[in-house]
Backbone as a chain_set.jsonl record, in Angstrom:
{"seq": "VGTALVAPGPAQGVRLGDRAVFAGSSLPLLMPLAARTGLSGQVLAIGPNAADLKARAERDGHLVEMADVPPSDGSYDVAIVEASGDWATLFTPLLHAVRAGGRIVVVIGARAQSPLAFLKSSGSREAEPAAVVDRLGRAGWHRARSIGGRDGLEFVEAVRT", "coords": {"N": [[42.644, -2.802, 5.354], [39.332, -3.414, 5.888], [36.26, -3.574, 3.972], [34.052, -3.02, 5.503], [34.691, -1.01, 7.234], [34.411, 1.479, 6.155], [31.896, 3.546, 6.068], [29.218, 4.229, 3.96], [27.068, 6.99, 2.985], [24.21, 6.098, 3.1], [24.175, 4.209, 5.172], [24.428, 5.666, 7.447], [21.966, 6.508, 8.385], [20.819, 4.233, 9.331], [19.937, 2.201, 12.028], [20.826, 0.249, 14.95], [19.11, -2.758, 15.097], [17.339, -2.162, 13.053], [15.44, -3.09, 10.128], [16.521, -3.771, 6.974], [16.388, -3.533, 3.421], [18.401, -4.411, 0.76], [19.19, -3.551, -2.478], [21.279, -4.227, -4.858], [24.701, -4.585, -6.035], [27.054, -4.1, -4.815], [29.445, -4.827, -2.539], [30.882, -3.082, -0.757], [28.866, -1.23, -0.169], [26.915, -2.77, 1.046], [28.09, -3.979, 3.36], [28.497, -2.016, 5.531], [25.81, -1.576, 6.173], [24.967, -4.062, 7.141], [26.635, -4.214, 9.359], [25.703, -2.07, 10.907], [22.987, -2.706, 11.498], [23.207, -4.925, 13.086], [22.949, -7.9, 15.204], [20.374, -7.854, 16.139], [18.854, -6.737, 14.189], [18.019, -6.848, 10.666], [19.285, -7.578, 7.453], [18.341, -7.757, 4.181], [19.338, -8.948, 1.202], [18.521, -8.431, -2.141], [17.865, -9.626, -5.462], [19.751, -10.587, -8.467], [22.402, -10.95, -7.631], [22.307, -11.611, -5.0], [22.869, -14.046, -3.597], [25.655, -14.301, -3.832], [26.474, -11.913, -2.549], [25.511, -12.423, 0.029], [27.061, -14.679, 0.787], [29.665, -13.572, 0.721], [29.445, -11.539, 2.635], [28.901, -13.036, 4.936], [31.306, -14.387, 5.223], [32.806, -12.386, 6.312], [31.686, -12.19, 8.766], [29.083, -11.114, 9.005], [25.538, -11.184, 9.236], [23.381, -11.815, 6.655], [20.431, -11.961, 4.865], [18.774, -13.44, 1.976], [16.961, -12.947, -1.109], [15.054, -13.326, -4.132], [13.253, -11.391, -4.977], [11.799, -8.326, -3.654], [10.093, -8.547, -0.493], [6.548, -8.219, 0.123], [5.457, -7.339, 2.48], [5.571, -5.005, 3.982], [7.272, -4.586, 6.189], [9.817, -3.606, 6.541], [12.29, -1.173, 7.522], [13.924, 0.475, 6.01], [14.983, 0.892, 2.626], [17.683, 0.324, 0.509], [18.976, 1.276, -2.516], [21.123, 0.563, -5.099], [22.005, 2.492, -7.762], [22.264, 1.052, -10.434], [22.241, -1.001, -13.326], [18.995, -2.32, -13.703], [17.668, -0.477, -11.988], [15.461, 1.352, -11.527], [13.098, -0.094, -11.773], [12.653, -1.275, -9.372], [11.515, 0.448, -7.53], [8.657, 0.565, -7.09], [7.995, -2.141, -6.156], [9.588, -2.083, -3.822], [8.34, -0.105, -2.374], [6.189, -1.437, -1.311], [7.484, -3.152, 0.364], [8.557, -1.663, 2.396], [7.742, -0.191, 5.527], [5.057, 2.085, 6.532], [6.154, 5.359, 6.921], [8.725, 4.573, 6.692], [11.81, 4.606, 4.742], [13.483, 5.165, 1.563], [16.663, 4.965, 0.113], [18.555, 5.985, -2.534], [21.512, 5.173, -4.095], [23.826, 6.754, -6.02], [26.329, 6.495, -8.46], [29.837, 5.53, -8.423], [31.896, 4.159, -5.999], [35.006, 5.521, -5.335], [37.886, 3.656, -5.875], [40.528, 4.107, -5.492], [42.874, 6.801, -4.804], [43.37, 7.911, -7.308], [41.322, 7.108, -8.95], [39.418, 8.672, -10.211], [40.569, 9.449, -12.587], [40.086, 7.457, -14.385], [37.478, 7.722, -15.066], [34.663, 7.497, -17.169], [32.923, 9.461, -17.699], [30.268, 8.967, -18.16], [27.054, 8.318, -16.691], [24.859, 6.342, -14.734], [22.543, 7.359, -13.61], [20.925, 10.433, -12.779], [20.535, 12.703, -10.053], [18.142, 14.348, -10.184], [16.548, 12.925, -12.002], [16.188, 10.556, -10.601], [14.741, 11.461, -8.369], [12.374, 12.22, -9.672], [11.506, 9.695, -10.712], [11.101, 8.264, -8.334], [8.951, 9.695, -7.212], [6.965, 9.163, -9.149], [6.651, 6.469, -8.68], [5.304, 6.374, -6.314], [6.521, 7.106, -3.932], [7.165, 9.588, -1.401], [8.111, 13.042, -0.792], [10.651, 13.09, -2.068], [14.093, 13.738, -2.428], [17.333, 15.094, -3.141], [20.043, 14.313, -1.101], [22.669, 14.954, -0.914], [26.216, 14.203, -1.279], [29.141, 12.043, -1.218], [32.454, 10.831, -1.338], [32.468, 10.204, -4.109], [29.912, 9.274, -4.453], [26.397, 9.891, -4.76], [23.345, 10.726, -3.07], [19.895, 10.028, -2.916], [16.849, 10.48, -1.323], [13.682, 9.261, -0.137], [10.384, 8.994, 1.301], [7.963, 6.68, 2.617], [4.584, 7.199, 2.936]], "CA": [[41.41, -2.165, 5.785], [38.156, -4.093, 5.362], [35.239, -2.708, 3.397], [33.048, -2.674, 6.504], [35.139, 0.116, 8.043], [34.103, 2.726, 5.463], [30.437, 3.608, 6.002], [28.683, 5.193, 3.018], [25.968, 7.809, 3.468], [22.954, 5.476, 3.492], [24.278, 3.461, 6.43], [24.396, 6.59, 8.568], [20.603, 6.612, 8.881], [20.381, 2.917, 9.767], [20.236, 2.01, 13.445], [20.821, -1.092, 15.496], [17.777, -3.331, 15.163], [16.548, -1.858, 11.855], [15.312, -4.076, 9.056], [16.899, -3.086, 5.743], [16.418, -4.271, 2.157], [19.464, -3.889, -0.09], [19.101, -3.949, -3.884], [22.497, -3.787, -5.51], [25.723, -5.613, -6.177], [28.284, -3.574, -4.238], [29.741, -5.262, -1.173], [31.198, -1.941, 0.118], [27.629, -0.582, 0.278], [26.172, -3.703, 1.89], [28.739, -4.316, 4.63], [28.161, -1.099, 6.637], [24.414, -1.788, 6.559], [24.923, -5.264, 7.979], [27.29, -3.898, 10.635], [24.859, -1.147, 11.684], [21.752, -3.328, 11.985], [23.598, -5.846, 14.144], [22.252, -9.176, 15.319], [18.956, -7.638, 16.455], [18.199, -6.262, 12.977], [18.06, -7.757, 9.525], [19.571, -7.05, 6.125], [17.896, -8.667, 3.135], [19.867, -8.621, -0.12], [17.635, -8.944, -3.18], [18.337, -9.526, -6.831], [20.535, -11.694, -9.025], [23.69, -11.105, -6.933], [22.038, -11.752, -3.566], [23.551, -15.207, -3.019], [27.075, -13.962, -3.746], [26.624, -10.912, -1.498], [25.287, -13.106, 1.314], [28.231, -15.506, 1.091], [30.816, -12.706, 0.991], [29.204, -10.861, 3.911], [29.022, -14.02, 6.014], [32.744, -14.663, 5.419], [33.32, -11.317, 7.171], [31.001, -12.245, 10.049], [27.815, -10.394, 9.014], [24.372, -11.965, 8.861], [22.62, -11.226, 5.559], [19.459, -12.863, 4.253], [18.697, -13.187, 0.546], [15.726, -13.263, -1.821], [15.082, -12.887, -5.53], [12.432, -10.184, -5.111], [11.463, -7.749, -2.344], [8.837, -9.007, 0.104], [5.5, -7.189, 0.051], [4.803, -7.326, 3.789], [5.644, -3.702, 4.62], [7.874, -4.712, 7.513], [11.198, -3.113, 6.554], [12.444, 0.231, 7.905], [14.639, 1.235, 4.98], [15.456, 0.197, 1.43], [18.85, 0.951, -0.103], [19.05, 0.848, -3.909], [22.288, 0.999, -5.857], [21.504, 2.893, -9.087], [22.969, 0.403, -11.532], [21.385, -2.009, -13.942], [17.573, -2.012, -13.853], [17.362, 0.055, -10.658], [14.188, 2.07, -11.385], [11.97, -1.029, -11.702], [12.512, -1.737, -7.987], [10.894, 1.45, -6.662], [7.295, 0.183, -6.686], [8.012, -3.289, -5.234], [10.162, -1.706, -2.526], [7.328, 0.681, -1.669], [5.366, -2.407, -0.579], [8.327, -3.838, 1.342], [8.905, -0.732, 3.471], [6.607, 0.215, 6.362], [4.674, 3.504, 6.492], [7.141, 6.127, 7.671], [10.056, 4.092, 6.318], [12.39, 5.387, 3.651], [14.325, 4.561, 0.547], [17.846, 5.757, -0.233], [19.136, 5.542, -3.798], [22.928, 5.503, -4.147], [24.204, 7.0, -7.412], [27.76, 6.657, -8.686], [30.725, 4.43, -8.065], [32.866, 4.515, -4.961], [36.39, 5.559, -5.812], [38.662, 2.561, -5.317], [41.859, 4.609, -5.161], [42.91, 8.262, -4.922], [43.439, 8.322, -8.713], [40.263, 6.437, -9.691], [38.687, 9.632, -11.023], [41.224, 9.562, -13.889], [39.534, 6.433, -15.257], [36.062, 7.981, -15.255], [34.247, 7.612, -18.565], [32.039, 10.609, -17.819], [28.874, 8.558, -18.269], [26.452, 7.983, -15.41], [23.633, 5.564, -14.86], [21.388, 8.125, -13.154], [21.135, 11.781, -12.246], [19.649, 12.877, -8.904], [16.824, 14.88, -10.558], [15.786, 11.836, -12.631], [15.832, 9.614, -9.539], [13.661, 12.114, -7.619], [11.172, 12.101, -10.504], [11.077, 8.293, -10.769], [10.58, 7.896, -7.015], [7.624, 10.292, -7.105], [6.035, 8.424, -10.018], [6.441, 5.136, -8.109], [4.475, 6.472, -5.116], [7.275, 7.58, -2.784], [6.887, 10.997, -1.113], [9.181, 13.938, -0.334], [11.939, 12.685, -2.637], [15.042, 14.851, -2.523], [18.754, 14.778, -3.114], [20.548, 14.618, 0.242], [24.095, 15.243, -0.963], [27.119, 13.183, -1.774], [30.396, 11.81, -0.518], [33.321, 9.772, -1.867], [32.064, 9.82, -5.457], [28.535, 8.787, -4.431], [25.343, 10.862, -4.472], [22.249, 10.053, -2.404], [18.539, 10.569, -3.034], [16.033, 9.856, -0.29], [12.233, 9.489, -0.157], [9.7, 8.355, 2.424], [6.654, 6.089, 2.364], [3.6, 7.746, 3.875]], "C": [[40.242, -2.886, 5.119], [37.121, -3.112, 4.864], [34.213, -2.27, 4.432], [33.453, -1.455, 7.34], [34.784, 1.462, 7.422], [32.598, 2.789, 5.249], [29.982, 4.641, 4.976], [27.505, 5.931, 3.627], [24.717, 7.072, 3.879], [23.014, 4.712, 4.796], [24.187, 4.384, 7.63], [22.996, 6.732, 9.158], [20.05, 5.302, 9.395], [20.846, 2.709, 11.2], [20.243, 0.527, 13.811], [19.379, -1.58, 15.595], [16.899, -3.039, 13.953], [16.509, -3.049, 10.914], [15.527, -3.338, 7.75], [16.857, -4.045, 4.562], [17.49, -3.612, 1.301], [19.308, -4.447, -1.495], [20.322, -3.382, -4.598], [23.496, -4.918, -5.59], [27.034, -5.219, -5.511], [28.452, -3.997, -2.782], [30.122, -4.09, -0.266], [29.973, -1.125, 0.538], [26.858, -1.466, 1.247], [26.776, -3.883, 3.279], [28.446, -3.327, 5.76], [26.71, -1.233, 7.086], [24.306, -2.977, 7.502], [25.559, -4.998, 9.338], [26.395, -3.018, 11.507], [23.607, -1.818, 12.236], [22.034, -4.322, 13.101], [22.785, -7.13, 14.155], [20.763, -9.005, 15.605], [18.176, -7.119, 15.253], [18.275, -7.298, 11.884], [18.435, -6.982, 8.278], [19.178, -8.131, 5.136], [18.456, -8.174, 1.815], [18.937, -9.237, -1.154], [18.293, -8.793, -4.546], [19.231, -10.674, -7.245], [21.863, -11.942, -8.323], [23.529, -11.387, -5.451], [22.804, -12.914, -2.931], [25.043, -14.933, -2.845], [27.327, -12.942, -2.636], [26.487, -11.546, -0.116], [26.526, -13.901, 1.717], [29.44, -14.648, 1.455], [30.655, -11.973, 2.323], [29.39, -11.827, 5.081], [30.476, -14.409, 6.268], [33.375, -13.61, 6.329], [32.554, -11.215, 8.489], [29.691, -11.48, 10.14], [26.674, -11.305, 8.571], [23.569, -11.202, 7.804], [21.693, -12.296, 5.013], [19.437, -12.577, 2.757], [17.347, -13.595, -0.013], [15.863, -12.769, -3.258], [14.349, -11.568, -5.723], [12.133, -9.618, -3.725], [10.168, -8.344, -1.795], [7.802, -7.88, 0.037], [4.768, -7.042, 1.373], [4.883, -5.997, 4.525], [6.31, -3.705, 5.979], [9.307, -4.176, 7.607], [11.236, -1.619, 6.854], [13.039, 1.073, 6.79], [14.991, 0.312, 3.819], [16.616, 0.999, 0.864], [18.955, 0.384, -1.514], [20.306, 1.425, -4.534], [21.814, 1.266, -7.289], [22.401, 2.337, -10.184], [22.058, -0.688, -12.083], [19.96, -1.503, -14.082], [16.997, -1.44, -12.562], [15.971, 0.647, -10.522], [12.984, 1.13, -11.281], [11.72, -1.515, -10.279], [11.728, -0.78, -7.101], [9.497, 1.064, -6.2], [7.295, -1.054, -5.794], [8.59, -2.95, -3.857], [9.215, -0.83, -1.712], [6.458, -0.236, -0.812], [6.165, -3.175, 0.483], [8.594, -2.984, 2.574], [7.641, -0.29, 4.215], [6.262, 1.686, 6.132], [5.623, 4.266, 7.408], [8.569, 5.692, 7.384], [10.571, 4.869, 5.11], [13.166, 4.529, 2.677], [15.484, 5.517, 0.298], [18.424, 5.15, -1.507], [20.563, 6.072, -3.856], [23.338, 5.58, -5.613], [25.71, 7.154, -7.49], [28.534, 5.437, -8.267], [31.715, 4.926, -7.041], [34.262, 4.47, -5.569], [37.189, 4.456, -5.119], [40.078, 2.979, -4.948], [41.857, 6.121, -5.314], [42.922, 8.747, -6.373], [42.334, 7.704, -9.567], [39.494, 7.398, -10.589], [39.301, 9.786, -12.412], [40.671, 8.552, -14.892], [38.064, 6.666, -15.574], [35.728, 8.164, -16.731], [33.363, 8.828, -18.784], [30.571, 10.228, -17.947], [28.365, 8.148, -16.899], [25.185, 7.21, -15.664], [22.41, 6.406, -14.526], [21.829, 9.505, -12.693], [20.16, 11.963, -11.088], [18.252, 13.386, -9.272], [15.949, 13.799, -11.19], [15.34, 10.819, -11.584], [14.686, 10.181, -8.702], [12.346, 11.977, -8.381], [10.634, 10.674, -10.512], [10.513, 7.818, -9.433], [9.169, 8.438, -6.832], [6.595, 9.549, -7.936], [5.738, 7.03, -9.481], [5.621, 5.172, -6.824], [5.209, 6.882, -3.852], [7.031, 9.074, -2.616], [8.144, 11.725, -0.624], [10.565, 13.505, -0.82], [12.832, 13.909, -2.797], [16.463, 14.324, -2.531], [19.275, 15.18, -1.736], [22.062, 14.776, 0.26], [24.919, 14.091, -1.473], [28.392, 13.109, -0.969], [31.153, 10.694, -1.222], [32.901, 9.286, -3.256], [30.65, 9.271, -5.554], [27.595, 9.962, -4.193], [24.155, 10.08, -3.933], [20.94, 10.793, -2.622], [17.683, 9.77, -2.064], [14.563, 10.185, -0.512], [11.621, 8.7, 0.987], [8.378, 7.748, 1.949], [5.691, 6.659, 3.398], [2.41, 6.836, 4.006]], "O": [[40.185, -2.954, 3.891], [37.1, -1.954, 5.281], [33.564, -1.24, 4.25], [32.628, -0.924, 8.083], [34.851, 2.487, 8.102], [32.078, 2.146, 4.336], [30.324, 5.817, 5.102], [27.0, 5.535, 4.677], [24.174, 7.384, 4.939], [21.993, 4.577, 5.471], [23.893, 3.923, 8.733], [22.866, 7.052, 10.34], [18.909, 5.261, 9.856], [21.991, 3.0, 11.546], [19.736, -0.32, 13.076], [18.523, -0.875, 16.128], [15.817, -3.613, 13.832], [17.405, -3.892, 10.899], [14.806, -2.389, 7.443], [17.235, -5.211, 4.677], [17.49, -2.393, 1.134], [19.294, -5.662, -1.691], [20.377, -2.19, -4.9], [23.188, -6.064, -5.259], [28.026, -5.938, -5.634], [27.695, -3.575, -1.907], [29.726, -4.086, 0.899], [30.047, -0.389, 1.522], [26.217, -0.964, 2.17], [26.047, -3.934, 4.269], [28.165, -3.769, 6.874], [26.409, -1.026, 8.262], [23.637, -2.908, 8.533], [25.081, -5.497, 10.356], [26.34, -3.208, 12.722], [23.204, -1.513, 13.359], [21.188, -4.537, 13.969], [22.028, -7.408, 13.226], [19.975, -9.913, 15.342], [16.947, -7.069, 15.299], [18.557, -8.471, 12.132], [17.964, -5.864, 8.065], [19.623, -9.274, 5.236], [18.089, -7.094, 1.353], [18.598, -10.417, -1.067], [19.159, -7.942, -4.748], [19.448, -11.617, -6.484], [22.402, -13.045, -8.412], [24.516, -11.4, -4.716], [23.335, -12.768, -1.83], [25.626, -15.295, -1.823], [28.279, -13.082, -1.869], [27.256, -11.241, 0.795], [26.987, -13.807, 2.855], [30.162, -14.967, 2.4], [31.629, -11.807, 3.058], [29.974, -11.463, 6.102], [30.843, -14.725, 7.399], [34.348, -13.887, 7.03], [32.747, -10.264, 9.246], [29.22, -11.216, 11.245], [26.828, -12.1, 7.644], [23.133, -10.075, 8.041], [22.126, -13.414, 4.731], [20.012, -11.585, 2.309], [16.673, -14.471, 0.529], [16.686, -11.902, -3.555], [14.76, -10.73, -6.526], [12.201, -10.342, -2.731], [9.242, -8.616, -2.559], [8.166, -6.711, -0.094], [3.597, -6.666, 1.399], [4.309, -5.871, 5.607], [5.949, -2.905, 6.841], [9.937, -4.287, 8.659], [10.32, -0.884, 6.484], [12.699, 2.247, 6.64], [15.26, -0.876, 4.0], [16.534, 2.222, 0.754], [19.016, -0.831, -1.698], [20.525, 2.636, -4.502], [21.284, 0.372, -7.948], [23.194, 3.063, -10.784], [21.208, -1.222, -11.37], [19.74, -0.378, -14.53], [15.945, -1.884, -12.101], [15.342, 0.462, -9.48], [11.948, 1.526, -10.749], [10.676, -2.11, -10.008], [11.312, -1.169, -6.009], [9.181, 1.222, -5.021], [6.645, -1.03, -4.749], [8.127, -3.473, -2.844], [9.287, -0.82, -0.483], [6.04, 0.142, 0.283], [5.586, -3.773, 1.389], [8.829, -3.508, 3.663], [6.602, -0.048, 3.601], [7.075, 2.444, 5.603], [5.861, 3.855, 8.544], [9.518, 6.365, 7.785], [9.855, 5.686, 4.532], [13.461, 3.359, 2.921], [15.302, 6.735, 0.276], [18.741, 3.961, -1.557], [20.798, 7.268, -3.686], [23.218, 4.606, -6.355], [26.306, 7.863, -6.679], [27.968, 4.44, -7.816], [32.305, 5.995, -7.199], [34.64, 3.503, -6.229], [37.159, 4.349, -3.894], [40.754, 2.291, -4.183], [40.925, 6.675, -5.898], [42.524, 9.88, -6.643], [42.404, 7.771, -10.794], [38.969, 6.985, -11.624], [38.61, 10.216, -13.335], [40.77, 8.755, -16.101], [37.462, 5.867, -16.292], [36.415, 8.889, -17.451], [33.08, 9.192, -19.925], [29.706, 11.099, -17.849], [29.13, 7.69, -16.05], [24.518, 7.397, -16.681], [21.343, 6.191, -15.101], [22.969, 9.703, -12.272], [19.055, 11.423, -11.136], [17.265, 12.899, -8.72], [14.743, 13.757, -10.946], [14.237, 10.28, -11.671], [13.756, 9.451, -8.36], [11.317, 11.653, -7.789], [9.433, 10.465, -10.336], [9.55, 7.052, -9.405], [8.287, 7.726, -6.352], [5.473, 9.326, -7.481], [4.69, 6.462, -9.788], [5.272, 4.119, -6.29], [4.587, 6.997, -2.796], [6.721, 9.76, -3.59], [9.09, 11.118, -0.122], [11.535, 13.552, -0.064], [12.39, 14.969, -3.239], [16.754, 13.252, -2.0], [18.977, 16.275, -1.258], [22.677, 14.738, 1.325], [24.394, 13.126, -2.027], [28.69, 13.981, -0.153], [30.548, 9.714, -1.656], [32.97, 8.091, -3.544], [30.229, 8.844, -6.629], [27.952, 10.917, -3.503], [23.964, 8.915, -4.283], [20.879, 12.019, -2.529], [17.778, 8.545, -1.993], [14.231, 11.259, -1.014], [12.273, 7.836, 1.573], [7.759, 8.237, 1.005], [5.958, 6.605, 4.599], [1.481, 7.139, 4.755]]}, "num_chains": 1, "name": "protein.A"}
């Protein structure tokens, strides 16, 4: 079973033809985005792992662009941020990358790799939904809220007005 067959929550809001910015290092989060946007859309992977993500996605037949930093042209429909590493510093630059009415989805947690993966959990987390909601608001995003979870992941969403 390929990673592109399991769509995480943030990909459910992405449509064919959408332009998406992905900030993270998880191929299982990126692949459903690339599959959903299709050839008429665009997925831009940003950050230090962008080149590796692009190469791995292209091996599976998905078109993914890459950049070191988010563009500031306001032309993207959605930004997906994996809450790992220095995730909170991306909220303001991504605000400028996403169009008015566009949204950001922050993915918190680690996807379980097996049915018993929860046994290896250290109990520590990089982010809590309430803290992510607060940080999004301080960065200029509006109507930030937790939108639930699935498969060991939690999602927080906000909109650019």
